[in-house]
Coordinates of C-alpha atoms in Angstrom, one line a residue:
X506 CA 12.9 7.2 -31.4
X507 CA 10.6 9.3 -33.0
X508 CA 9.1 11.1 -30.0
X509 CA 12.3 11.7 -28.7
X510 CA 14.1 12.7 -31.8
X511 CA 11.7 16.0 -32.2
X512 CA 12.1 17.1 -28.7
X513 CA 16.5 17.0 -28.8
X514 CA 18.8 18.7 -30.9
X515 CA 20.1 16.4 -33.1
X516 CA 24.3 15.9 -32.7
X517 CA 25.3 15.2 -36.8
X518 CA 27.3 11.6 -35.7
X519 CA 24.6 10.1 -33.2
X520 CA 24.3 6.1 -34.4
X521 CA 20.3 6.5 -33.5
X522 CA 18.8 9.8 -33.9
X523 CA 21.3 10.8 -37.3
X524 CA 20.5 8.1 -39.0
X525 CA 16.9 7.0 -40.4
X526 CA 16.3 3.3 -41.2
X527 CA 15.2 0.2 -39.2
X528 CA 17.2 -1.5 -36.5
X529 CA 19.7 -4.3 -37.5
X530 CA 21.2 -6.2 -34.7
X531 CA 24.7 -8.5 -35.4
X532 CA 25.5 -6.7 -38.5
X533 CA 28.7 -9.3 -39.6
X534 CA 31.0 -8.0 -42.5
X535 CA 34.4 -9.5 -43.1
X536 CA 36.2 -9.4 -39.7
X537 CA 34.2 -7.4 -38.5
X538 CA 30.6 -6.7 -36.4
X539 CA 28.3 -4.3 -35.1
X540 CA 25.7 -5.5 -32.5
X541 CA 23.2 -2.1 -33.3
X542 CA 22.9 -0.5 -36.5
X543 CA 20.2 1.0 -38.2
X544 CA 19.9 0.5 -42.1
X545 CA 20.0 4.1 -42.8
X546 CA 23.4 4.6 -42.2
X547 CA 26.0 2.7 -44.2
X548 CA 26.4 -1.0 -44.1
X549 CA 29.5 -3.0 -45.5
X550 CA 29.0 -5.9 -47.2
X551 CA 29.8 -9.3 -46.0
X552 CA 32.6 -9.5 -47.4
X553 CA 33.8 -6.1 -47.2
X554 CA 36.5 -5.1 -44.6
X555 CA 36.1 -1.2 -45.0
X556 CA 35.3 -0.8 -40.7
X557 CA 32.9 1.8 -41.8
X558 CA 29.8 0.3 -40.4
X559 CA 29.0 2.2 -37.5
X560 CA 26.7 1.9 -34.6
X561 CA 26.4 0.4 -30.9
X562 CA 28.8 -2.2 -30.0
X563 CA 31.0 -3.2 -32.3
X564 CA 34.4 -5.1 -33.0
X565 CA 36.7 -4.9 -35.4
X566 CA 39.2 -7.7 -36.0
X567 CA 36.8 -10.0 -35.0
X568 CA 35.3 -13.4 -35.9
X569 CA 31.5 -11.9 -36.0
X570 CA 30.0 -14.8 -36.7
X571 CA 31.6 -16.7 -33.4
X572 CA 32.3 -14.0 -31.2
X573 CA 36.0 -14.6 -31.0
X574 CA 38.4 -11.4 -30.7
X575 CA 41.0 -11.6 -32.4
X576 CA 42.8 -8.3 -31.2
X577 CA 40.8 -6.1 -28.3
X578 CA 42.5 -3.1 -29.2
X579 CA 39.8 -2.9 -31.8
X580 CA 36.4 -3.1 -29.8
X581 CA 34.6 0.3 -29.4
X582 CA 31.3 0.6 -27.9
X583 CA 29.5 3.4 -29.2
X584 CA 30.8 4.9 -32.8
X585 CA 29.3 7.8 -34.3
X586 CA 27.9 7.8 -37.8
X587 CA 30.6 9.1 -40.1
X588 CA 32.2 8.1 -43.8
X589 CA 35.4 6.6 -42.6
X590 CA 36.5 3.7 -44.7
X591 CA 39.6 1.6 -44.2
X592 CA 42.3 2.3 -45.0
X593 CA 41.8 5.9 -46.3
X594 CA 40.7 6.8 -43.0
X595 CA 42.8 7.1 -40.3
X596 CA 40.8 7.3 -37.2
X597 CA 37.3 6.5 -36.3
X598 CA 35.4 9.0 -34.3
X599 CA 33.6 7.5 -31.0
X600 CA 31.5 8.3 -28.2
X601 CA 33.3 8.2 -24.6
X602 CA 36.5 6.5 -23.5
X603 CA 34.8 2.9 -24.1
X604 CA 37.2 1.3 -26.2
X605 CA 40.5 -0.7 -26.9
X606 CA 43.7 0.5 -26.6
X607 CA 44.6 1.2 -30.8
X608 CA 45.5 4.8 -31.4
X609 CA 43.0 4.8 -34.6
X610 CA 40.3 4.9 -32.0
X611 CA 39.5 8.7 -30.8
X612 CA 37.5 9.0 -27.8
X613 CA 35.0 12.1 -27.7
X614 CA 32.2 13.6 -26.4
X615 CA 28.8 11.4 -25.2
X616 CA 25.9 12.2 -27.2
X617 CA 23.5 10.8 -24.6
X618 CA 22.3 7.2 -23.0
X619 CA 20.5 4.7 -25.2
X620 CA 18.0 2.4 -24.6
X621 CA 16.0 -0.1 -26.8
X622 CA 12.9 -1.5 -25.5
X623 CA 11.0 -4.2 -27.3
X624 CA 7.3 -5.3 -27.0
X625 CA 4.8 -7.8 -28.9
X626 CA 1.8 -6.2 -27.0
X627 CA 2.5 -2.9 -26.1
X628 CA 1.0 -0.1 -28.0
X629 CA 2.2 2.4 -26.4
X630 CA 5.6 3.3 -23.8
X631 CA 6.1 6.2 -21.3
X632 CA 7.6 9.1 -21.8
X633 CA 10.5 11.2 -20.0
X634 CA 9.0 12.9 -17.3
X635 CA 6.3 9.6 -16.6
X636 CA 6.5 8.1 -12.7
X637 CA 7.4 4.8 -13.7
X638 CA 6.1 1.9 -11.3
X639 CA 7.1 -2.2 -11.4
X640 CA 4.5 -2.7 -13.8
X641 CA 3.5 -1.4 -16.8
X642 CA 0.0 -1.7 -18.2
X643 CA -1.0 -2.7 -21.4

């Protein structure tokens, strides 16, 4: 994140590169989840249905802790970073036409493609531009 972050111009929104923080992956709150968030930005209590935590792939009206959808017209895949709570807000701002089918989602612009790659033993990962081959050494 960081080598890329200084080399872009940041887009105020992005779910990674606006936001500072650690990763947090399954992020559950009320009915609701977020698969990638990072603890910079917002994040809603358990118990709080506010939809405002934002990141990659999430659901609202959802049982987080199972995985069961309760309505698909809520599932979004990328959502930009942005102070929207429920119900004050009356539509939350997303990335691309990746969602469900409820008018309070607005499709928009793609910021980019993301990637997270994780490693016990690497020290260090290529960069854009690198020939990549099968292997990578360590």
């Amino acid at each position: 994140k960081q080598w890329y972050q200084r080399r872009v111009a940041i887009t105020a929104g992005d779910p990674i590169f606006s936001v500072g923080g650690d990763l947090a992956f399954n992020w559950a709150y009320s009915n609701n989840g977020c698969r990638i968030v990072l603890t910079g930005g917002h994040l809603s209590g358990a118990g709080v249905n506010d939809d405002n935590t934002h990141g990659l792939g999430n659901d609202f009206i959802i049982n987080p802790l199972t995985n069961h959808v309760h309505d698909k017209a809520w599932s979004h895949d990328i959502s930009n970073i942005q102070d929207c709570p429920h119900p004050a807000c009356s539509y939350v701002r997303l990335q691309g036409t990746d969602h469900g089918a409820s008018s309070n989602l607005k499709s928009g612009p793609v910021y980019g493609n993301y990637a997270i790659y994780v490693s016990f033993d690497s020290e260090k990962f290529p960069l854009p531009g690198d020939k990549l081959s099968l292997t990578i050494e360590l």
